[in-house]
Structures are given as C-alpha cells and as structure tokens.
CSV table of C-alpha atoms in Angstrom, one decimal:
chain,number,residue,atom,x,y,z
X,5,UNK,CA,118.3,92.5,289.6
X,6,UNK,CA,121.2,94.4,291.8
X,7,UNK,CA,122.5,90.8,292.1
X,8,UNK,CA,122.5,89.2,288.6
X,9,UNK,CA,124.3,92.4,287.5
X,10,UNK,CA,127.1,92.2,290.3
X,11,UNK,CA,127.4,88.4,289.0
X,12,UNK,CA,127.7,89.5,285.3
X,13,UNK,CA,130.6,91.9,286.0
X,14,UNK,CA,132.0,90.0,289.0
X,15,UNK,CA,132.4,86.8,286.1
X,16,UNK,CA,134.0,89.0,283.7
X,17,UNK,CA,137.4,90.3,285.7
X,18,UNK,CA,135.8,93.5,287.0
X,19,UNK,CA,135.1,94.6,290.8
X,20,UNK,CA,131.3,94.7,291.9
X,21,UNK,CA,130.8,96.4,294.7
X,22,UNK,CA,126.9,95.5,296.6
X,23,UNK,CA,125.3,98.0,298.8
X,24,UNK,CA,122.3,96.8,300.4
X,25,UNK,CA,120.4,99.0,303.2
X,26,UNK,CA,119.1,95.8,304.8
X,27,UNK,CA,120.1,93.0,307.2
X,28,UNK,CA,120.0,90.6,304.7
X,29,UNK,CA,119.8,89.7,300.9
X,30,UNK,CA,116.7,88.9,298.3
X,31,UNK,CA,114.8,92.1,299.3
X,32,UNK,CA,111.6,91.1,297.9
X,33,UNK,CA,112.6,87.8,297.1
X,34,UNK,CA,111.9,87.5,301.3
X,35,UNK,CA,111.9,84.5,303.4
X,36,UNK,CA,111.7,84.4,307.2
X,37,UNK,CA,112.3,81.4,309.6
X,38,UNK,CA,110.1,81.0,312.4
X,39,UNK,CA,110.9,78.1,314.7
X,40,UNK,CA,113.4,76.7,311.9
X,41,UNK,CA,110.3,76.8,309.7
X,42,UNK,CA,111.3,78.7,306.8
X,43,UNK,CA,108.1,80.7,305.4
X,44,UNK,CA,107.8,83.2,302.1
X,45,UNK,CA,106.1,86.1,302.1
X,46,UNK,CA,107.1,87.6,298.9
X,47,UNK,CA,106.6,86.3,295.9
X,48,UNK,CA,105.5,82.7,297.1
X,49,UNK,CA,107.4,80.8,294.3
X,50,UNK,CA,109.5,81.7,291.5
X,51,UNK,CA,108.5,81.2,288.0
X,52,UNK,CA,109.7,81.7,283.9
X,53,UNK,CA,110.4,80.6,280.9
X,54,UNK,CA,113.2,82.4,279.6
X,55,UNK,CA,115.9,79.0,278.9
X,56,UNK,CA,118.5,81.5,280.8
X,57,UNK,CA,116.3,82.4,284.0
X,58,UNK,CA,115.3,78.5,284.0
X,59,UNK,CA,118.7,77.3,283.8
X,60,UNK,CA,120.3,79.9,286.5
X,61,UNK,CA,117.3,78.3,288.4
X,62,UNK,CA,118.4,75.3,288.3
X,63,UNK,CA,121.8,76.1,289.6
X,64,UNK,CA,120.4,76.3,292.7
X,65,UNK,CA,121.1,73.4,295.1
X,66,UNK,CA,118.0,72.3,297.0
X,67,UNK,CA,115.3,73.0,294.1
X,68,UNK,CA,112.3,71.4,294.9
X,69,UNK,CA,109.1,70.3,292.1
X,70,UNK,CA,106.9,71.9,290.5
X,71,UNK,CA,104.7,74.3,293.1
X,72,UNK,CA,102.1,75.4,293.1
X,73,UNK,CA,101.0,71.9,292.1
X,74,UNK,CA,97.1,72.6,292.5
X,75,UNK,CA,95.4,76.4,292.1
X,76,UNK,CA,91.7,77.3,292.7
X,77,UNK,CA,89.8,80.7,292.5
X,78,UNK,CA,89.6,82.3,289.0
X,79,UNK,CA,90.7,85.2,290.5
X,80,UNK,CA,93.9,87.2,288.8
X,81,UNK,CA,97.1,86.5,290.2
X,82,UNK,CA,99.8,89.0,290.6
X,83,UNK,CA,101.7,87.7,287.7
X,84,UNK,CA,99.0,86.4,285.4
X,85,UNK,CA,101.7,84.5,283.3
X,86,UNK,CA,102.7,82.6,286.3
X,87,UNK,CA,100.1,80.2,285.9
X,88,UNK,CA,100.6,79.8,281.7
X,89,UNK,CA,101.2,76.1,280.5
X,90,UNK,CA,104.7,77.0,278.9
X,91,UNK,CA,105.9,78.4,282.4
X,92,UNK,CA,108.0,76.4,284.6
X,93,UNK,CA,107.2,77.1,288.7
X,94,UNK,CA,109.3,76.0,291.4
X,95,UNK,CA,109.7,76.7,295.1
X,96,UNK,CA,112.4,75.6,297.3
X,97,UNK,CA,112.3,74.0,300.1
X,98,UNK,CA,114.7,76.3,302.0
X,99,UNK,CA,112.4,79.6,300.5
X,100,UNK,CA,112.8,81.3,297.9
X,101,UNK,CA,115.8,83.3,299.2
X,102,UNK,CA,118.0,80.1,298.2
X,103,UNK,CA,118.1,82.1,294.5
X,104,UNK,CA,119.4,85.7,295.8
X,105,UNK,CA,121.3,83.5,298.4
X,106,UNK,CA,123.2,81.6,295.5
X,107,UNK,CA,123.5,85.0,293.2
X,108,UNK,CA,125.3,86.6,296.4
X,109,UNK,CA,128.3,83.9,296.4
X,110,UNK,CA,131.4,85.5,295.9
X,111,UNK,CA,130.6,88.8,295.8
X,112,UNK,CA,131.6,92.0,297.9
X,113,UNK,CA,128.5,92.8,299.5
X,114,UNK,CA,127.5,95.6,302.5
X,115,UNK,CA,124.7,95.0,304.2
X,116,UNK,CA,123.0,97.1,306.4
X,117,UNK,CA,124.6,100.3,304.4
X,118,UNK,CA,122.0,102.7,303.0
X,119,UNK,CA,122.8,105.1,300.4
X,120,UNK,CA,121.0,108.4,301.0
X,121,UNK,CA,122.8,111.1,298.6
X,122,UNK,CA,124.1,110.9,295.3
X,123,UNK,CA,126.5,113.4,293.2
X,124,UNK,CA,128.8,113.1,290.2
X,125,UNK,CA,132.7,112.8,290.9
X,126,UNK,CA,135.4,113.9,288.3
X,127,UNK,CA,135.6,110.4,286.9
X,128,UNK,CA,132.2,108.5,288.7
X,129,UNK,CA,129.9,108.9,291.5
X,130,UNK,CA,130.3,109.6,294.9
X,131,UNK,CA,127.5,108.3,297.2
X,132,UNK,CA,127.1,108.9,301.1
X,133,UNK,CA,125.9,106.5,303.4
X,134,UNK,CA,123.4,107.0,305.8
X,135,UNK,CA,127.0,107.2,308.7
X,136,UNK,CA,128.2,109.7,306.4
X,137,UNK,CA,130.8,107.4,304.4
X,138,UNK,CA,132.1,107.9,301.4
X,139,UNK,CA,132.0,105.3,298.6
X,140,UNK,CA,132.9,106.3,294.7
X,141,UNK,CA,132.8,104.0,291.5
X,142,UNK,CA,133.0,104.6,288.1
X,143,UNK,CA,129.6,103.2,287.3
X,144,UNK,CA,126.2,103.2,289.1
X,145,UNK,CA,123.5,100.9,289.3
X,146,UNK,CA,120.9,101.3,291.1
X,147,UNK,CA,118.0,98.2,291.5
X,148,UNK,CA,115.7,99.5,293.9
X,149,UNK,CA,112.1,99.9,294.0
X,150,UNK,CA,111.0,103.0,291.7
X,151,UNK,CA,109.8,105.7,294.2
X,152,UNK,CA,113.4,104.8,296.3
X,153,UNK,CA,115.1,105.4,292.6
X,154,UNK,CA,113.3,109.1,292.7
X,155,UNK,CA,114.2,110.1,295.9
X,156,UNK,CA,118.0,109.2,294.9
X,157,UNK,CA,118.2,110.7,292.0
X,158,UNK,CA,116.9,113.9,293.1
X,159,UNK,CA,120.0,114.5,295.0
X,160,UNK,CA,121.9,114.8,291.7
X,161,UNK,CA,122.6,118.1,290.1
X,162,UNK,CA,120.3,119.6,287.7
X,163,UNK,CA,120.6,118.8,284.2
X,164,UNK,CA,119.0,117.1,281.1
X,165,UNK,CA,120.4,113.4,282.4
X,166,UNK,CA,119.1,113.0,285.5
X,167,UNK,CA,115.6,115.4,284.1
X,168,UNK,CA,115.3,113.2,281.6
X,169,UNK,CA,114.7,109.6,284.1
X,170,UNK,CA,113.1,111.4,286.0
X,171,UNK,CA,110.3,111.8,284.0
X,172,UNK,CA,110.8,108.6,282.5
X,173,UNK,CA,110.1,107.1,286.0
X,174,UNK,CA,107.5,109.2,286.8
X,175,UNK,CA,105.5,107.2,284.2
X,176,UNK,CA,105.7,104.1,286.5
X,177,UNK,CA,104.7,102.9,289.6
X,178,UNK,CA,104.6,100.6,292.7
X,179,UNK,CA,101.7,99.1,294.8
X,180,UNK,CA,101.2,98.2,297.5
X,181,UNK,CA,100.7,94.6,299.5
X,182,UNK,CA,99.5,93.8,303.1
X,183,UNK,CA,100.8,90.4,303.8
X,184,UNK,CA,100.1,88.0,306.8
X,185,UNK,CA,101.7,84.7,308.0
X,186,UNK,CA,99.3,82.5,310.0
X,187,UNK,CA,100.7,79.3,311.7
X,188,UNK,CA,98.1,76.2,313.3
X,189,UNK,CA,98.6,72.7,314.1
X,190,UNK,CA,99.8,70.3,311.8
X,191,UNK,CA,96.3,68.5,312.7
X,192,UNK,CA,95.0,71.7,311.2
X,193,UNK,CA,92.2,70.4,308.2
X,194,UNK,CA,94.4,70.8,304.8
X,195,UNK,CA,92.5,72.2,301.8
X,196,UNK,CA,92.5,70.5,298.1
X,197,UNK,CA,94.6,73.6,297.2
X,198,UNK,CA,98.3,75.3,297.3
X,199,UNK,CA,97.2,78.8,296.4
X,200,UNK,CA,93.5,80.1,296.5
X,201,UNK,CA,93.2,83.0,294.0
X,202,UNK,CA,89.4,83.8,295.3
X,203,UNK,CA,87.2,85.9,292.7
X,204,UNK,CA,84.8,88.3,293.9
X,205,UNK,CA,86.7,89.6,296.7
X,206,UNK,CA,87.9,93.1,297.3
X,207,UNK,CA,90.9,92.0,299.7
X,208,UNK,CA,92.2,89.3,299.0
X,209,UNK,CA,95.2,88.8,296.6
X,210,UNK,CA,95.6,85.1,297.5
X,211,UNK,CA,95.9,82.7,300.3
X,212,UNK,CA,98.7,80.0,300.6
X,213,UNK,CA,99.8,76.5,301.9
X,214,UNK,CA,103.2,77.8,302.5
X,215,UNK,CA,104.3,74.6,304.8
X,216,UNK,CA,103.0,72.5,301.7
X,217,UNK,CA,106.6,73.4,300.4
X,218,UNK,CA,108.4,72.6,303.0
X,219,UNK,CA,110.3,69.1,304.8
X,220,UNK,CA,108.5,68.0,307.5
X,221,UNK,CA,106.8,71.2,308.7
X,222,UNK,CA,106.6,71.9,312.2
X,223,UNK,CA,103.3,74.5,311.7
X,224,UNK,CA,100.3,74.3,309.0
X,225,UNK,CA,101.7,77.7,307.5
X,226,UNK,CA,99.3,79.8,305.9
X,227,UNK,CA,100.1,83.1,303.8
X,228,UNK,CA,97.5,85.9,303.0
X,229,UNK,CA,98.0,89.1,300.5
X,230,UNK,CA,95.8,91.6,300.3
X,231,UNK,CA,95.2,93.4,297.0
X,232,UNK,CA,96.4,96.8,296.1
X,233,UNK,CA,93.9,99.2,296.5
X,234,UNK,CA,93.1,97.5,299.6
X,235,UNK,CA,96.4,97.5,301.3
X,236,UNK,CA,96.8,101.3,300.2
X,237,UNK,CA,94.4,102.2,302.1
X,238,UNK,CA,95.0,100.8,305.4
X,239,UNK,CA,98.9,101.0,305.0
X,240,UNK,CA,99.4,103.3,307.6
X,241,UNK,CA,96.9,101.6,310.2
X,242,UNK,CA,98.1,99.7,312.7
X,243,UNK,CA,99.2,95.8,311.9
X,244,UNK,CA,96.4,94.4,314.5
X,245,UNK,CA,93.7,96.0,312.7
X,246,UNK,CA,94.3,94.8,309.4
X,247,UNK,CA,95.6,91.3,310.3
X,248,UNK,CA,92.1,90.8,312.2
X,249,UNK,CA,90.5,91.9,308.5
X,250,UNK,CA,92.5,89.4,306.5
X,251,UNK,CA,91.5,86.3,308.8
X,252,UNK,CA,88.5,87.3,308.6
X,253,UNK,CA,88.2,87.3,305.4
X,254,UNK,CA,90.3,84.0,304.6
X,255,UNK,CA,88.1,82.2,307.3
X,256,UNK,CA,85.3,80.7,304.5
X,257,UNK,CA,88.1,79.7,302.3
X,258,UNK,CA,89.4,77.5,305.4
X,259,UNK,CA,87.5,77.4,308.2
X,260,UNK,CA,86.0,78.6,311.6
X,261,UNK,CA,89.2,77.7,312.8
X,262,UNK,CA,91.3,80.2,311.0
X,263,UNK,CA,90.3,82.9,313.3
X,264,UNK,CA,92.6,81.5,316.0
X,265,UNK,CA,96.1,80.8,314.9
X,266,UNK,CA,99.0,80.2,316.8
X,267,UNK,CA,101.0,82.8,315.6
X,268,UNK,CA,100.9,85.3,313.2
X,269,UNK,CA,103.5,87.6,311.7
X,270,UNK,CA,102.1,91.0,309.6
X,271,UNK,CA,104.6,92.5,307.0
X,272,UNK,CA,103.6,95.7,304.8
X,273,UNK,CA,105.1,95.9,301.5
X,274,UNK,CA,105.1,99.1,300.4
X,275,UNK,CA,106.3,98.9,296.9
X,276,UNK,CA,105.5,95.2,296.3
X,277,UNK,CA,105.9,94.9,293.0
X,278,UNK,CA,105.6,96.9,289.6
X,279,UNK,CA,101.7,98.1,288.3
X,280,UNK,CA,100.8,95.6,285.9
X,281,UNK,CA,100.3,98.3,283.3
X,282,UNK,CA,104.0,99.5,284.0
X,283,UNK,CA,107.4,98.1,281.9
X,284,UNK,CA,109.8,98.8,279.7
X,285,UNK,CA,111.5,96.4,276.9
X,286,UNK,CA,115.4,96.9,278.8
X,287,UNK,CA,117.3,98.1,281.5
X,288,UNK,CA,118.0,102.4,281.1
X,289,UNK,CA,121.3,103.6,280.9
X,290,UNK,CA,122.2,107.1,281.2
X,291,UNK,CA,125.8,108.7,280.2
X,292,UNK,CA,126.7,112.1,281.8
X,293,UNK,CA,128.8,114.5,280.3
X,294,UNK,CA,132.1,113.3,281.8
X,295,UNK,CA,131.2,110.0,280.9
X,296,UNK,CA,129.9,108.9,284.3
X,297,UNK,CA,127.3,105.7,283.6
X,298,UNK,CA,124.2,105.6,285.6
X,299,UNK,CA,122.3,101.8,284.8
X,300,UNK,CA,118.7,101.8,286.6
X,301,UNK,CA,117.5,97.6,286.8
X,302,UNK,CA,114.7,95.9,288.2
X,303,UNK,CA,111.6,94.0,287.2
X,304,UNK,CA,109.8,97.3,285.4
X,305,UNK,CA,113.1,97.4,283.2
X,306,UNK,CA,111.9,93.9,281.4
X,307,UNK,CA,109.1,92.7,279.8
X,308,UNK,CA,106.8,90.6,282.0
X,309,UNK,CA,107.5,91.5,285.6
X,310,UNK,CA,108.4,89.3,288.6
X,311,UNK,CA,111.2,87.7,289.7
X,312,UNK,CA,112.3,86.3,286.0
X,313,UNK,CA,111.7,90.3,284.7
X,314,UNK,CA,114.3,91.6,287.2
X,315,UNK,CA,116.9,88.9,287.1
X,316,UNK,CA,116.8,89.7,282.7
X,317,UNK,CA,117.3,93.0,283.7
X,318,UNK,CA,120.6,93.1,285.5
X,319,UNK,CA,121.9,90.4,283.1
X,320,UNK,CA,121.2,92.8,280.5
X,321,UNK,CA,122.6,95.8,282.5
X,322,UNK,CA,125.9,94.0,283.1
X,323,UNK,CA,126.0,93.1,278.9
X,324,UNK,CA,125.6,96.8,278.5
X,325,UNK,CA,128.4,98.2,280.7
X,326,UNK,CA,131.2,95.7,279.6
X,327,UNK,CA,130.1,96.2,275.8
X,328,UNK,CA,130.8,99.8,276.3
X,329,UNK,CA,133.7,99.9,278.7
X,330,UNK,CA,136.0,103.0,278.5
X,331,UNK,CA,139.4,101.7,276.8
C-alpha cells in the first residue's frame, strides 16, 4: 500500500519520501532465501482480479503460471476469493517480494528507520525517528498494520481529527499467524497437492509446496500457518514449542517423515492480515485545521483484503492527495 502510493506521486512530479522500520521491503509481502532457495512465508502467492492490480502484476519481470495449480481440503482459506474462478493467481519464481521489489524502483526509500512520535508542524508533520531525527513533510501516509497506526497516532495532540480515527480504527483489527518453513530432500514423497486447506482442524491454516514454485529447488520446501485463535494463544511461547505442534499436526497430511526435516525456520506474525469481518470501501483521509493531510492505506482501507486490497488502496490514496493539492 505505502509503495503503490509513493509510485503514484513519485509518477506525477512530486517527491515521495519511504520510511520503512525494517531491513528490507514487502513487509508482509515476505520472502526469505535459505541456501539461494527463495521461500514465502507471507501470503504464499498473490492473487486479483481488478484489470489494474492484474496488469501492474504483470509488469513484473520473472512472473511465473498460474499457482496454486492444484488445491485440496475444503477448509476456508485466508482469502476465500483467492480461490474464485474469475481470479487470476500467480507466484513468482523469485517470491513474491519481486512485486514490492519492482514498486520500490526509483523511489527514495529509508530502511531500517522507524518512526516512533508524531506531531503537527506549522505547514505538515514532523515525525521522530527512533535515533531522534527529525523528518517533516507536508503530507502523511501512513500503511502500517492497524494496532502500529494506533500507537502513532496517539502521539498527536488532542482534538476531533485524530479522536475521530481513532475510533474509527478501533472498529478493526488484526490476527494473528504462526508460520513454519520445513525443508527435506528432494527425494522427499511429493503430494498430489500445492496447498492443503485441511477441514476439521483447529491449527492449521494451510500447508504448502513452496519449492513447487521455484527453478530447480535445492530442498522439498514445505510452509505451515496456523490459524488465528490458535496462533494467539501460543504467540508468546517459545518458537520450539509451537513448531513441534505444527509438524505434528501436518505429519498425516504428508507423512511419518515430516517429523524430521532438515531445517526449519519459525516466524510469528503478529498482525498477519486484516479480520475477515474488517474493511472499508477507500483509503481515509483526514485534514487538520492548518491544512496538514493525514492518508491512512492498507488492505482494511479496500474492499476484499490481501495483497490486491492494499495495493487499490495506495493507488487510491495517491489519486486523492494530487486531486486535492494546495495551489
């Protein structure tokens, strides 16, 4: 979302300036190389139908077919709509990063900056990094997940703007996901399936052929998710304990021999993705009394959620800020 609206304003003539608190780009649009094996652990593969989502998609060099190709388990995925007839899916070879990857050319971008305090300047914001820098603009957006939104915009001074989305947001919420990469021999057996959405289980979200998207793999790569209620309750265990508990559970899907993988790398997500039963129809956009522009983007600001919800958003965001530029 933070991306496609830097993009929008970046093509029309005006600076864009990116903070990001991590060490790298796509926040949950993640992807993680292990061995030169790149493996997703996000959303597994990016999906749509809007013609404008589907053709930025496309802009992408390295796009690979259509993936998932085969699904099992009538279990309900985390997008339902992912899996509709009329929606396109792809996955890239190189992960789905390649999209944030390609969004981020050309832009003036900060990693590794975190902005922990904002307040209203004379003719903008001023926000303060986590060193104690100083950065102002003239317009804020912020694309970040909607408890991290909260936090922010508690540092601004009372009043009916920032009152106001705050109890808009307080309508919404994330959850949480528990997610596990498991690596095994290439001789490892291969199931008829991509992605197993198994029914009648009380952990798991899914479980993934990962290296099925990839070139010549050098691991059988599996990913696990855990559902919500499940991951919020163990989210503050320790990683050994509930990675044990998702192989477990995964084993009948694959195998005895799932219990003993090469590797495994355990991620928590702590605000994974939107609740299903949260969105709104566009991005928000609040004006303070000196004419200071606050835009709040992301997947809950768009009809749908996932990756195509959030990507709307921010072009939408950008459209609003250069329709009603100051003259």
């Amino acid at each position: 979302a933070g991306l496609q609206c830097a993009a929008g304003l970046h093509g029309a003539g005006r600076q864009a300036l990116v903070l990001d608190r991590a060490r790298g780009l796509g926040g949950r649009c993640a992807t993680r190389r292990f061995q030169g094996q790149p493996v997703d652990f996000g959303p597994l593969f990016l999906h749509g139908h809007h013609p404008a989502f589907l053709a930025a998609l496309a802009e992408v060099g390295g796009g690979g077919p259509r993936w998932p190709r085969a699904v099992e388990g009538r279990g309900v995925p985390c997008q339902p709509g992912a899996l509709d007839p009329e929606t396109r899916r792809m996955a890239f070879p190189d992960g789905v990063k390649a999209f944030p990857r390609h969004l981020a050319a050309g832009l003036d971008i900060r990693l590794e900056t975190e902005v922990t305090r904002l307040a209203l300047a004379e003719e903008g914001f001023s926000l303060t990094t986590a060193d104690g820098a100083q950065v102002r603009c003239r317009d804020l957006v912020l694309a970040l997940a909607l408890e991290e939104t909260r936090k922010l915009l508690r540092s601004l001074p009372d009043g009916p703007e920032a009152a106001g989305v705050q109890a808009l947001l307080d309508l919404f919420s994330s959850v949480p996901c528990l997610a596990l990469i498991a690596a095994y021999p290439l001789e490892a057996p291969v199931p008829p399936w991509d992605i197993l959405y198994p029914e009648g289980s009380d952990v798991l979200q899914l479980v993934a052929q990962d290296s099925a998207k990839r070139i010549e793999p050098l691991f059988r790569v599996y990913v696990i998710q855990a559902r919500p209620r499940w991951s919020r309750e163990r989210l503050e265990t320790p990683p050994e304990q509930w990675s044990a508990d998702l192989l477990a559970e995964a084993a009948p899907f694959l195998g005895d021999w799932a219990g003993t993988p090469l590797w495994t790398y355990a991620h928590r997500w702590r605000h994974a993705r939107v609740d299903a039963a949260s969105e709104l129809a566009q991005p928000v956009q609040i004006t303070f009394p000196h004419g200071q522009r606050l835009s709040l983007v992301g997947d809950v600001f768009s009809p749908g959620g996932g990756v195509q919800a959030a990507w709307l958003s921010g072009t939408r965001a950008a459209e609003r800020l250069l329709q009603k530029e100051h003259v």
